[in-house]
């Protein structure tokens, strides 16, 4: 019988078992070998690579359920070639990520991470923690997908103004300015870009040099690979950035962030932007409802489902 594979807690496997008692459910930490070859559906979140190698090991796969937004870790072209349907919920966690962006902006503006880092190194650096009012700062948002829109909504009541970087795919009616103007005018930059060939390390040496006169706060709520992290850390240590916040940190990124013996106004979190209990509940219910549709009429995991 075909089965559902839930990877790294991407959904409530117990709820799926209760909702679909006739369907076997595998609950694994990753997609390393060996994989259950009877899986017709895989449910995953960020940080789990699904490419040709993994697809070869899942010969009966017909559906991929992404309980979240980004899909850069999924080989979408390979799914299309194999006739595998991709389902995702890009909106459920956006407001929670926006909340994280606001928390990060407040923390960096008040230089809280710098003070905490100094204390952990055995140093009391009160004078270095002179902050600024977030309400005096202009925010520029790079990316106008669900996360970028939510970040702007969260920041708008608390900053001087917000604007988006002009981008061909931006929705209409946004307040957007040229990328050059945004670099010159913003004291807070929120990066919420999808990871594509054109955005990989988009925030690099050239960008950092252009924004250095403003000594801005830089907040990444998209994908870490849209930043040249080493260059950002050098800018932070050298004063070109006043603060740096990185949420989308996966296990493989840890070597980039360890070992500093100098206090930095650096906030890093293990991709927790959407890790909120209400969001998890919404995504769990969505996954169960979707699996019910796929398995409609008691035809267990029929090819193509009903979507």
Short mmCIF file of C-alpha atoms in Angstrom, two decimals:
data_model
loop_
_atom_site.label_atom_id
_atom_site.label_comp_id
_atom_site.label_asym_id
_atom_site.label_seq_id
_atom_site.Cartn_x
_atom_site.Cartn_y
_atom_site.Cartn_z
CA UNK A 1 0.00 0.00 0.00
CA UNK A 2 1.23 3.51 -0.79
CA UNK A 3 2.44 5.60 2.15
CA UNK A 4 3.06 9.13 3.39
CA UNK A 5 6.59 10.15 4.39
CA UNK A 6 6.84 13.03 6.91
CA UNK A 7 10.36 14.49 7.15
CA UNK A 8 11.83 16.27 10.18
CA UNK A 9 8.55 17.14 11.86
CA UNK A 10 7.16 18.92 8.79
CA UNK A 11 3.63 17.99 9.94
CA UNK A 12 1.91 16.22 12.81
CA UNK A 13 2.40 12.58 11.83
CA UNK A 14 0.05 11.48 14.60
CA UNK A 15 -2.75 13.68 13.27
CA UNK A 16 -2.20 12.28 9.79
CA UNK A 17 -2.42 8.72 11.12
CA UNK A 18 -5.66 9.52 12.95
CA UNK A 19 -7.18 11.24 9.91
CA UNK A 20 -6.06 8.54 7.45
CA UNK A 21 -5.95 5.28 9.41
CA UNK A 22 -5.66 3.18 6.23
CA UNK A 23 -2.50 4.96 5.08
CA UNK A 24 0.94 3.96 6.40
CA UNK A 25 2.86 7.00 7.68
CA UNK A 26 6.67 7.07 7.95
CA UNK A 27 8.25 9.71 10.17
CA UNK A 28 11.95 10.32 9.41
CA UNK A 29 14.53 12.93 10.39
CA UNK A 30 15.96 13.32 6.87
CA UNK A 31 16.00 11.91 3.36
CA UNK A 32 19.19 9.93 3.75
CA UNK A 33 19.26 6.32 2.64
CA UNK A 34 17.50 3.97 2.99
CA UNK A 35 14.13 5.51 2.20
CA UNK A 36 10.74 3.75 2.25
CA UNK A 37 10.09 2.95 -1.40
CA UNK A 38 6.32 2.73 -0.87
CA UNK A 39 5.98 6.50 -0.27
CA UNK A 40 3.64 8.28 -2.69
CA UNK A 41 3.64 11.53 -0.72
CA UNK A 42 6.50 13.30 1.04
CA UNK A 43 5.79 16.16 3.47
CA UNK A 44 8.75 18.46 4.18
CA UNK A 45 9.82 21.88 5.33
CA UNK A 46 13.00 23.92 4.83
CA UNK A 47 16.47 22.48 5.21
CA UNK A 48 15.61 19.16 3.52
CA UNK A 49 17.03 18.71 0.03
CA UNK A 50 14.82 16.91 -2.48
CA UNK A 51 16.66 16.34 -5.75
CA UNK A 52 17.33 13.66 -8.32
CA UNK A 53 19.13 11.39 -5.84
CA UNK A 54 16.24 11.41 -3.38
CA UNK A 55 13.64 11.09 -6.12
CA UNK A 56 15.43 8.04 -7.51
CA UNK A 57 15.01 6.43 -4.09
CA UNK A 58 11.27 7.23 -4.05
CA UNK A 59 10.03 5.55 -7.26
CA UNK A 60 6.32 5.77 -6.36
CA UNK A 61 6.33 9.43 -5.33
CA UNK A 62 3.40 11.41 -6.77
CA UNK A 63 3.00 14.38 -4.41
CA UNK A 64 5.36 16.72 -2.53
CA UNK A 65 3.74 18.76 0.24
CA UNK A 66 5.80 21.78 1.33
CA UNK A 67 4.46 23.10 4.64
CA UNK A 68 5.86 26.56 4.13
CA UNK A 69 7.07 28.95 1.47
CA UNK A 70 10.55 28.56 -0.04
CA UNK A 71 11.15 25.80 -2.57
CA UNK A 72 14.80 26.43 -3.49
CA UNK A 73 15.72 23.16 -1.74
CA UNK A 74 13.38 21.25 -4.06
CA UNK A 75 14.34 20.39 -7.65
CA UNK A 76 11.09 21.61 -9.18
CA UNK A 77 12.21 20.77 -12.72
CA UNK A 78 12.83 17.17 -11.68
CA UNK A 79 9.35 17.00 -10.17
CA UNK A 80 7.84 18.27 -13.40
CA UNK A 81 9.76 15.75 -15.51
CA UNK A 82 8.49 12.93 -13.31
CA UNK A 83 4.90 14.14 -13.17
CA UNK A 84 5.05 14.82 -9.42
CA UNK A 85 2.67 17.48 -8.08
CA UNK A 86 4.06 20.13 -5.72
CA UNK A 87 1.73 21.64 -3.10
CA UNK A 88 2.83 24.44 -0.78
CA UNK A 89 1.42 26.93 1.69
CA UNK A 90 3.36 30.16 1.27
CA UNK A 91 1.14 32.42 3.38
CA UNK A 92 0.52 30.64 6.69
CA UNK A 93 3.78 31.67 8.33
CA UNK A 94 4.36 35.05 6.69
CA UNK A 95 2.91 37.17 9.52
CA UNK A 96 5.01 35.29 12.07
CA UNK A 97 8.15 35.98 10.04
CA UNK A 98 7.12 39.64 9.89
CA UNK A 99 6.89 39.60 13.68
CA UNK A 100 10.43 38.18 13.84
CA UNK A 101 11.64 40.97 11.54
CA UNK A 102 10.16 43.59 13.87
CA UNK A 103 11.75 41.90 16.90
CA UNK A 104 15.10 41.79 15.11
CA UNK A 105 14.88 45.45 14.10
CA UNK A 106 14.11 46.52 17.67
CA UNK A 107 16.91 44.36 19.08
CA UNK A 108 19.51 45.64 16.61
CA UNK A 109 18.45 49.29 16.96
CA UNK A 110 18.92 49.00 20.75
CA UNK A 111 22.14 46.98 20.23
CA UNK A 112 20.89 44.23 22.50
CA UNK A 113 22.78 41.41 20.73
CA UNK A 114 26.03 43.36 21.09
CA UNK A 115 25.55 43.72 24.83
CA UNK A 116 24.61 40.06 25.23
CA UNK A 117 27.55 38.86 23.15
CA UNK A 118 29.94 41.03 25.16
CA UNK A 119 28.62 39.65 28.45
CA UNK A 120 29.07 36.09 27.18
CA UNK A 121 32.69 36.98 26.50
CA UNK A 122 33.06 38.31 30.05
CA UNK A 123 32.94 41.98 29.05
CA UNK A 124 30.60 44.76 30.23
CA UNK A 125 30.08 47.06 27.23
CA UNK A 126 27.27 49.40 28.29
CA UNK A 127 28.77 52.40 26.48
CA UNK A 128 28.94 50.48 23.21
CA UNK A 129 25.24 49.70 23.46
CA UNK A 130 24.00 53.24 22.81
CA UNK A 131 20.99 52.60 20.60
CA UNK A 132 18.75 54.62 18.34
CA UNK A 133 14.99 55.00 18.10
CA UNK A 134 13.59 52.63 15.52
CA UNK A 135 10.99 55.28 14.75
CA UNK A 136 13.64 57.55 13.23
CA UNK A 137 14.81 54.97 10.68
CA UNK A 138 13.66 54.36 7.12
CA UNK A 139 13.25 50.73 6.09
CA UNK A 140 13.87 49.26 2.66
CA UNK A 141 12.42 45.87 1.80
CA UNK A 142 14.01 43.64 -0.82
CA UNK A 143 11.42 41.18 -2.06
CA UNK A 144 7.64 41.54 -2.20
CA UNK A 145 6.46 37.98 -1.74
CA UNK A 146 4.38 36.95 1.29
CA UNK A 147 7.31 37.42 3.71
CA UNK A 148 8.39 40.79 2.30
CA UNK A 149 4.82 42.09 2.44
CA UNK A 150 4.38 40.84 6.01
CA UNK A 151 7.70 42.35 7.09
CA UNK A 152 6.69 45.75 5.76
CA UNK A 153 3.30 45.56 7.50
CA UNK A 154 4.97 44.68 10.81
CA UNK A 155 7.56 47.45 10.56
CA UNK A 156 5.38 50.24 9.16
CA UNK A 157 3.87 51.46 12.48
CA UNK A 158 7.31 51.58 14.11
CA UNK A 159 9.66 53.12 11.53
CA UNK A 160 9.82 56.47 9.79
CA UNK A 161 8.79 55.01 6.44
CA UNK A 162 9.02 51.86 4.34
CA UNK A 163 9.60 51.29 0.65
CA UNK A 164 10.30 48.35 -1.62
CA UNK A 165 13.13 47.91 -4.05
CA UNK A 166 11.75 48.23 -7.56
CA UNK A 167 11.47 44.76 -9.07
CA UNK A 168 9.64 43.60 -12.22
CA UNK A 169 7.66 40.96 -10.32
CA UNK A 170 6.47 43.27 -7.53
CA UNK A 171 2.69 43.48 -7.07
CA UNK A 172 1.10 46.73 -8.26
CA UNK A 173 0.41 49.67 -5.94
CA UNK A 174 3.45 49.13 -3.71
CA UNK A 175 5.55 52.10 -2.66
CA UNK A 176 8.75 51.24 -4.50
CA UNK A 177 11.87 53.16 -5.41
CA UNK A 178 14.90 52.33 -7.50
CA UNK A 179 17.39 49.96 -5.98
CA UNK A 180 20.03 52.69 -5.97
CA UNK A 181 17.72 55.09 -4.12
CA UNK A 182 16.78 52.43 -1.58
CA UNK A 183 20.46 51.80 -0.82
CA UNK A 184 21.05 55.52 -0.29
CA UNK A 185 17.93 56.27 1.77
CA UNK A 186 17.42 53.29 4.10
CA UNK A 187 18.84 52.73 7.55
CA UNK A 188 17.17 49.30 7.80
CA UNK A 189 17.33 46.74 5.00
CA UNK A 190 15.09 43.67 5.10
CA UNK A 191 16.10 40.94 2.67
CA UNK A 192 13.20 38.65 1.78
CA UNK A 193 14.29 37.52 -1.67
CA UNK A 194 13.70 34.04 -3.05
CA UNK A 195 16.87 32.12 -3.79
CA UNK A 196 17.51 32.06 -7.52
CA UNK A 197 20.57 32.28 -9.73
CA UNK A 198 20.04 36.05 -9.96
CA UNK A 199 19.70 36.55 -6.19
CA UNK A 200 22.45 34.25 -4.88
CA UNK A 201 24.82 36.46 -2.83
CA UNK A 202 22.88 39.50 -4.04
CA UNK A 203 23.89 41.20 -0.80
CA UNK A 204 27.65 41.17 -1.31
CA UNK A 205 30.66 43.45 -1.38
CA UNK A 206 29.21 45.90 -3.91
CA UNK A 207 25.90 46.25 -2.05
CA UNK A 208 27.66 46.64 1.30
CA UNK A 209 30.00 49.31 -0.06
CA UNK A 210 27.07 51.31 -1.39
CA UNK A 211 25.09 51.22 1.85
CA UNK A 212 28.10 51.74 4.16
CA UNK A 213 27.64 55.54 4.46
CA UNK A 214 24.29 54.88 6.17
CA UNK A 215 25.75 52.18 8.46
CA UNK A 216 22.40 50.39 8.26
CA UNK A 217 20.86 47.46 10.04
CA UNK A 218 20.62 44.41 7.76
CA UNK A 219 17.96 41.77 8.41
CA UNK A 220 17.72 38.55 6.41
CA UNK A 221 14.32 36.84 6.54
CA UNK A 222 14.56 35.03 3.20
CA UNK A 223 17.37 32.63 2.37
CA UNK A 224 20.85 32.95 3.83
CA UNK A 225 22.39 32.22 0.43
CA UNK A 226 21.07 35.56 -0.84
CA UNK A 227 23.81 37.06 1.34
CA UNK A 228 27.57 36.80 1.16
CA UNK A 229 27.61 36.07 4.88
CA UNK A 230 31.38 36.40 5.26
CA UNK A 231 31.29 39.83 3.62
CA UNK A 232 28.37 40.88 5.84
CA UNK A 233 30.24 39.82 8.96
CA UNK A 234 33.30 41.78 7.85
CA UNK A 235 31.12 44.84 7.26
CA UNK A 236 29.57 44.41 10.70
CA UNK A 237 32.97 44.15 12.40
CA UNK A 238 34.30 47.10 10.40
CA UNK A 239 31.38 49.46 10.99
CA UNK A 240 29.83 49.32 7.51
CA UNK A 241 26.79 47.72 9.14
CA UNK A 242 25.43 48.73 12.55
CA UNK A 243 23.67 45.42 13.06
CA UNK A 244 23.02 42.11 11.34
CA UNK A 245 20.14 39.71 11.93
CA UNK A 246 19.97 36.30 10.26
CA UNK A 247 17.03 33.98 10.77
CA UNK A 248 17.31 31.34 8.04
CA UNK A 249 20.29 29.58 9.63
CA UNK A 250 20.37 25.84 8.88
CA UNK A 251 22.76 23.28 10.33
CA UNK A 252 25.17 23.59 7.43
CA UNK A 253 25.55 27.33 8.07
CA UNK A 254 26.92 26.95 11.61
CA UNK A 255 30.62 27.20 10.62
CA UNK A 256 29.93 30.65 9.16
CA UNK A 257 28.80 32.04 12.51
CA UNK A 258 31.09 30.54 15.14
CA UNK A 259 34.38 31.63 16.61
CA UNK A 260 34.12 35.42 16.93
CA UNK A 261 35.99 36.74 19.96
CA UNK A 262 34.86 40.32 19.31
CA UNK A 263 31.39 41.41 20.50
CA UNK A 264 29.11 41.94 17.50
CA UNK A 265 25.61 43.37 17.14
CA UNK A 266 24.64 40.07 15.55
CA UNK A 267 21.35 38.24 16.03
CA UNK A 268 21.17 34.74 14.55
CA UNK A 269 18.37 32.23 14.95
CA UNK A 270 17.84 28.67 13.64
CA UNK A 271 15.18 29.48 11.05
CA UNK A 272 12.48 30.18 13.64
CA UNK A 273 10.67 33.01 11.85
CA UNK A 274 7.54 30.91 11.32
CA UNK A 275 8.07 28.68 14.37
CA UNK A 276 4.98 29.77 16.25
CA UNK A 277 2.45 27.38 17.72
CA UNK A 278 -0.56 28.88 15.93
CA UNK A 279 1.24 28.76 12.59
CA UNK A 280 2.21 25.16 13.18
CA UNK A 281 -1.44 24.36 13.93
CA UNK A 282 -2.60 25.99 10.69
CA UNK A 283 0.01 24.11 8.65
CA UNK A 284 -0.77 20.79 10.34
CA UNK A 285 -4.49 21.18 9.56
CA UNK A 286 -3.72 22.25 6.01
CA UNK A 287 -1.52 19.18 5.48
CA UNK A 288 -4.17 16.83 6.83
CA UNK A 289 -6.91 18.42 4.69
CA UNK A 290 -4.71 18.25 1.62
CA UNK A 291 -3.91 14.58 2.22
CA UNK A 292 -7.61 13.88 2.59
CA UNK A 293 -8.16 15.41 -0.86
CA UNK A 294 -5.33 13.41 -2.37
CA UNK A 295 -6.79 10.20 -0.95
CA UNK A 296 -10.43 11.04 -1.73
CA UNK A 297 -13.01 8.32 -2.36
CA UNK A 298 -10.92 5.75 -0.52
CA UNK A 299 -8.58 5.49 -3.53
CA UNK A 300 -5.39 5.56 -1.52
CA UNK A 301 -2.90 8.00 -2.99
CA UNK A 302 -4.17 7.67 -6.54
CA UNK A 303 -1.76 9.03 -9.12
CA UNK A 304 -2.33 12.72 -9.59
CA UNK A 305 -4.83 12.96 -6.73
CA UNK A 306 -7.60 15.54 -7.09
CA UNK A 307 -5.67 18.82 -7.21
#
